[in-house]
Every structure is written in structure tokens, then in C-alpha cells.
Amino acid sequence: MTVGDGRYGSDAAYLHAQGVDVIATSLTDERLRYAYEKGHIPVYRAENAERISLTDGAVDFVLCKEAYHHFPRPPIALYEMLRVARMAVVLIEPLDNSKILDGVKRKLKTLIRGDREQQFEPSGNFLYRLNIRELGKLMTAIGETAIAYKGINDFFHGRFANYAAHELNIGALLTHSGITAQNALSRAGLLGFGLGCVVVFKGEPRADVCKALHVAGFKMIPLPRNPYVQ
Ligand SMILES: C[S@@+](CC[C@H](N)C(=O)[O-])C[C@H]1O[C@@H](n2cnc3c(N)ncnc32)[C@H](O)[C@@H]1O
């Protein structure tokens, strides 16, 4: 199930195209209905991430991409997503992991894009960036065993938005260069990754899953075990 998939169910449409059996959900279903009628998604429903109407363990996985940081009470949504997921919740979200050059990046964003506000978004919400350490603590407190994490950088400038991403053109070239430069700095530990793909497991992840994630560049973070609970 996707959560916060209100851009015409694009996350579910992608998964559906990969052969995944998926339910698209978002706070309202107008755009989802349109995507359904156009044949892009197989099933949809309106769901508030903070109060999901499904039963416990109703779906295998929940994917929440670029939506968690909009929620007014993010941990409540996280507990809800964990409740309805049987195996894991996958978040693809902005990260809170500032490194030495992040101040410079913020200044560049103001210079290049004219960004004046970096804590609140025009849609009205506080930009709740995910902190991996804090997420690990939340999950340890409810007895979960592991999370997996992979850093991602992106680059967006409105001027390049209409250039084709996979063709040779100035927009694609500058976008790819922006990502490559950030990736190099992030790998050198000088710049925090702007985004992260985080897998929050329910129960112990299987060895083959850990191996596949490792091959895909994820870092496994085992959570501390509580010695007082058998
Ligand atoms: C930036 S869009 C992301 C859409 C899509 N996941 C993507 O990555 O393109 C954020 C979405 O979260 C939805 N949203 C905001 N608050 C929500 C809530 N409490 N429950 C479910 N969805 C919510 C919005 O309606 C919007 O569709």
C-alpha cells in the first residue's frame, strides 16, 4: 500500500507497472480516481496516514514517499503504517543529517533558486526531516530489531523541469551534475544526504533480504536488544 500518494498515485502506478499488487492511498481520492479511470492504478482509497482504516497487518508493505514530512503528527502516522504493515514500512523522505557543508548548500539554494524559507513549506507544513538516530530510538522503544537506510541526493530547479530526464540536454546535464557533485561530497562525509530511503522492519529481517539490501547499497542498522525482555 502506498500512503500520501496524492500525485495521481504515481508511486503505486510505478509499483503496479513492476507487477506489484498495490493499493494507492492518499488523504483525498480525487486524483487517485482519475488515475484509476485512466488505468494507471488497480485499486485506490482515501486514507489519512494518522488514522488508517485497515486492520492490523492488512498489507505486506507500506511505502510512504515524500509525504511523511508533511504530516502534522509524523510518529502517529509511523505507528499507524507499522500497524497495518505485516513486513515493513518504507519511507523515502528528506533527512535531518547536517554535515559541515550543509550551510553552504542552504546558501546556494537561496542564490540559485531564491529559496528564502527552508523549515516550512508553501503548502503550510513544517518540513519534518527524518532523523535516522531518532527513528532508531522510536523503533527500539517498541521492540523492533532493525532498520535499513540508503542516502539519496536530488537536484531540482524549476527552469529544468520540462527537460526530458533521459535525453542529452542542458536541463538533464545540469541536474545530473548537481546530483553527482552532492553524492561525491556526501560520500566524503562533508554533506548530509538530502533524502533517505529507510526500511523499518517488523520483526527480524530475513538474511536474504539483508543481503539484497546490502547489494543495493543499503546500510543495515541493528537496533539494541532489550535484555530484560525474553
Ligand atoms: C508531496 S506529495 C507526495 C506525493 C507522492 N508520494 C510523490 O512522491 O510524488 C504529499 C502527499 O501527501 C498527502 N498527505 C498529506 N497529509 C496526509 C495525511 N495526513 N494522510 C495521507 N496523505 C497525506 C498529500 O495529499 C499529498 O498527496
Coordinates of C-alpha atoms and ligand atoms in Angstrom, one line a residue:
M1 CA 0.0 0.0 0.0
T2 CA 1.2 3.5 -0.8
V3 CA 0.4 6.3 1.7
G4 CA 0.4 10.0 0.8
D5 CA 0.3 9.0 -2.9
G6 CA -1.7 12.0 -4.0
R7 CA 0.1 12.9 -7.1
Y8 CA -2.2 10.8 -9.2
G9 CA -1.0 7.7 -7.4
S10 CA 2.4 7.9 -9.2
D11 CA 4.1 5.7 -6.6
A12 CA 1.5 3.0 -6.9
A13 CA 1.5 3.3 -10.7
Y14 CA 5.2 2.6 -10.7
L15 CA 4.9 -0.4 -8.5
H16 CA 1.9 -1.7 -10.5
A17 CA 3.9 -1.4 -13.7
Q18 CA 6.6 -3.6 -11.9
G19 CA 3.9 -6.3 -11.3
V20 CA 3.3 -5.4 -7.6
D21 CA -0.2 -5.9 -6.2
V22 CA -0.7 -2.4 -4.8
I23 CA -3.4 -0.2 -3.2
A24 CA -2.8 3.6 -3.8
T25 CA -3.9 5.8 -0.9
S26 CA -3.8 9.5 0.0
L27 CA -5.7 11.9 2.2
T28 CA -8.2 12.6 -0.6
D29 CA -9.0 10.4 -3.6
E30 CA -10.0 12.8 -6.4
R31 CA -6.7 12.4 -8.3
L32 CA -6.4 8.7 -7.4
R33 CA -9.8 8.2 -9.0
Y34 CA -8.6 10.0 -12.1
A35 CA -5.5 7.7 -12.3
Y36 CA -7.7 4.6 -11.7
E37 CA -10.1 5.7 -14.5
K38 CA -7.0 6.1 -16.8
G39 CA -5.9 2.6 -15.9
H40 CA -2.7 3.6 -14.1
I41 CA -3.5 2.1 -10.7
P42 CA -5.6 -1.0 -10.0
V43 CA -7.1 0.0 -6.6
Y44 CA -7.3 3.2 -4.5
R45 CA -8.8 4.6 -1.4
A46 CA -8.7 7.7 0.7
E47 CA -6.7 7.2 3.9
N48 CA -5.4 9.6 6.5
A49 CA -1.9 8.3 7.4
E50 CA -2.6 9.2 11.1
R51 CA -5.8 7.1 11.2
I52 CA -5.7 4.3 8.6
S53 CA -9.0 2.3 8.3
L54 CA -7.4 -1.1 7.6
T55 CA -7.0 -3.9 10.2
D56 CA -3.6 -4.8 11.7
G57 CA -1.2 -6.5 9.2
A58 CA -3.6 -6.0 6.4
V59 CA -0.9 -5.3 3.8
D60 CA 2.7 -6.7 3.4
F61 CA 4.5 -3.4 3.0
V62 CA 3.7 0.3 3.2
L63 CA 5.5 2.8 1.0
C64 CA 5.4 6.5 2.0
K65 CA 7.3 8.7 -0.4
E66 CA 7.8 12.4 0.1
A67 CA 4.7 12.6 2.3
Y68 CA 5.7 11.8 5.9
H69 CA 7.4 15.2 6.2
H70 CA 4.0 16.9 5.5
F71 CA 2.2 15.2 8.4
P72 CA 1.4 17.2 11.4
R73 CA 2.0 14.3 13.8
P74 CA 4.6 12.1 12.0
P75 CA 5.2 9.4 14.7
I76 CA 1.5 8.8 14.9
A77 CA 1.4 8.1 11.2
L78 CA 4.5 5.9 11.5
Y79 CA 2.8 3.8 14.2
E80 CA -0.3 3.5 12.0
M81 CA 1.7 2.4 9.0
L82 CA 3.6 -0.1 11.1
R83 CA 0.3 -1.4 12.5
V84 CA -1.2 -2.1 9.0
A85 CA 2.0 -3.5 7.5
R86 CA 3.0 -7.1 8.0
M87 CA 6.7 -7.0 7.0
A88 CA 8.0 -3.4 6.7
V89 CA 7.3 0.3 6.2
V90 CA 9.5 2.0 3.6
L91 CA 10.0 5.8 3.8
I92 CA 11.6 7.9 1.1
E93 CA 11.9 11.2 2.8
P94 CA 14.1 14.3 3.4
L95 CA 16.7 13.7 6.1
D96 CA 17.9 15.6 9.1
N97 CA 21.6 14.8 9.0
S98 CA 23.5 18.1 8.6
K99 CA 27.2 18.0 7.9
I100 CA 29.8 20.7 7.6
L101 CA 28.8 21.8 4.1
D102 CA 25.1 21.9 4.6
G103 CA 25.2 25.6 5.5
V104 CA 26.8 26.3 2.1
K105 CA 24.2 24.1 0.4
R106 CA 21.4 26.2 2.0
K107 CA 23.1 29.4 0.9
L108 CA 23.4 28.0 -2.7
K109 CA 19.7 27.1 -2.7
T110 CA 18.9 30.7 -1.8
L111 CA 21.3 32.0 -4.5
I112 CA 20.3 29.6 -7.3
R113 CA 16.6 29.0 -6.6
G114 CA 15.7 32.0 -4.5
D115 CA 14.7 29.7 -1.6
R116 CA 14.1 32.0 1.5
E117 CA 12.4 29.5 3.8
Q118 CA 13.9 26.1 4.4
Q119 CA 12.0 24.9 7.5
F120 CA 8.4 25.4 6.4
E121 CA 6.8 24.6 3.0
P122 CA 4.4 26.8 0.9
S123 CA 1.7 24.1 1.4
G124 CA 1.7 25.2 5.0
N125 CA 3.5 22.4 6.9
F126 CA 6.7 22.3 8.9
L127 CA 9.2 20.3 6.9
Y128 CA 9.7 17.3 9.3
R129 CA 13.0 15.9 8.2
L130 CA 13.6 12.3 9.2
N131 CA 16.4 11.7 11.7
I132 CA 17.7 8.1 11.5
R133 CA 19.1 8.1 15.0
E134 CA 15.7 9.3 16.5
L135 CA 13.8 6.8 14.3
G136 CA 16.0 4.0 15.6
K137 CA 15.2 5.1 19.2
L138 CA 11.4 5.1 18.4
M139 CA 11.7 1.6 17.0
T140 CA 13.9 0.3 19.8
A141 CA 11.3 1.5 22.3
I142 CA 8.6 -0.6 20.7
G143 CA 10.9 -3.6 20.5
E144 CA 11.7 -3.7 16.7
T145 CA 15.0 -5.1 15.6
A146 CA 16.4 -3.3 12.6
I147 CA 16.2 -0.5 10.1
A148 CA 18.0 -0.3 6.8
Y149 CA 19.0 3.0 5.2
K150 CA 20.4 4.4 2.0
G151 CA 21.2 8.1 1.4
I152 CA 20.0 9.8 -1.8
N153 CA 20.6 13.2 -3.3
D154 CA 18.4 15.0 -5.8
F155 CA 18.5 18.3 -7.6
F156 CA 15.6 20.4 -8.7
H157 CA 15.3 23.7 -10.4
G158 CA 12.0 24.8 -11.9
R159 CA 13.7 26.0 -15.1
F160 CA 14.8 22.5 -15.9
A161 CA 11.5 20.8 -15.0
N162 CA 10.3 20.4 -18.6
Y163 CA 13.5 18.9 -20.0
A164 CA 13.4 15.1 -20.7
A165 CA 15.3 13.3 -18.0
H166 CA 16.9 10.6 -20.1
E167 CA 17.9 12.6 -23.1
L168 CA 21.0 14.7 -23.8
N169 CA 20.0 18.3 -23.0
I170 CA 21.2 21.2 -20.8
G171 CA 18.5 20.5 -18.1
A172 CA 19.4 16.8 -17.7
L173 CA 23.1 17.6 -17.8
L174 CA 22.9 20.2 -15.0
T175 CA 20.6 18.1 -13.0
H176 CA 22.8 15.0 -13.2
S177 CA 25.9 17.1 -12.5
G178 CA 24.2 18.6 -9.4
I179 CA 23.4 15.1 -8.1
T180 CA 26.9 13.7 -8.9
A181 CA 28.6 16.6 -7.1
Q182 CA 26.4 16.2 -4.0
N183 CA 26.9 12.4 -4.0
A184 CA 30.7 12.9 -4.0
L185 CA 30.5 15.3 -1.1
S186 CA 28.1 13.1 0.9
R187 CA 30.3 10.0 0.4
A188 CA 33.2 12.0 1.6
G189 CA 31.2 12.8 4.8
L190 CA 31.1 16.6 4.0
L191 CA 27.5 17.0 3.1
G192 CA 24.5 15.2 4.5
F193 CA 22.4 13.2 2.1
G194 CA 19.3 15.3 1.2
L195 CA 17.0 12.3 1.2
G196 CA 16.9 8.8 2.5
C197 CA 15.2 5.5 1.7
V198 CA 14.6 3.9 5.0
V199 CA 13.2 0.4 5.6
V200 CA 11.6 -0.1 9.0
F201 CA 11.3 -3.8 9.6
K202 CA 8.6 -5.5 11.6
G203 CA 10.4 -8.4 13.4
E204 CA 13.7 -9.8 12.3
P205 CA 14.6 -9.2 8.6
R206 CA 15.4 -12.3 6.7
A207 CA 19.1 -13.0 5.8
D208 CA 18.4 -12.9 2.0
V209 CA 16.5 -9.6 2.4
C210 CA 19.5 -8.1 4.3
K211 CA 21.9 -9.4 1.6
A212 CA 19.8 -7.9 -1.3
L213 CA 19.6 -4.6 0.5
H214 CA 23.4 -4.6 1.1
V215 CA 23.9 -5.3 -2.6
A216 CA 21.6 -2.3 -3.4
G217 CA 23.8 0.0 -1.3
F218 CA 21.7 0.0 2.0
K219 CA 23.3 0.0 5.4
M220 CA 21.7 -2.3 8.0
I221 CA 21.3 -0.7 11.4
P222 CA 20.6 -3.4 14.0
L223 CA 18.8 -2.0 17.0
P224 CA 19.8 -2.7 20.6
R225 CA 18.2 -5.8 22.1
N226 CA 16.4 -5.3 25.4
P227 CA 18.0 -7.8 27.9
Y228 CA 15.0 -7.6 30.2
V229 CA 12.5 -8.9 27.7
Q230 CA 12.6 -12.6 26.5
Ligands
LIG1 C1 4.5 15.9 -1.9 S1 3.1 14.9 -2.1 C2 3.9 13.3 -2.4 C3 3.1 12.5 -3.4 C4 3.9 11.3 -3.9 N1 4.1 10.3 -2.8 C5 5.2 11.6 -4.6 O1 6.2 11.2 -4.0 O2 5.1 12.2 -5.6 C6 2.5 14.7 -0.4 C7 1.2 13.9 -0.4 O3 0.8 13.6 1.0 C8 -0.6 13.7 1.1 N2 -0.9 13.9 2.5 C9 -0.7 15.0 3.3 N3 -1.1 14.7 4.6 C10 -1.6 13.4 4.6 C11 -2.2 12.6 5.6 N4 -2.4 13.0 6.8 N5 -2.5 11.3 5.2 C12 -2.3 10.9 4.0 N6 -1.8 11.6 3.0 C13 -1.4 12.9 3.3 C14 -0.9 14.9 0.3 O4 -2.3 14.9 -0.1 C15 0.0 14.7 -0.9 O5 -0.6 14.0 -1.9

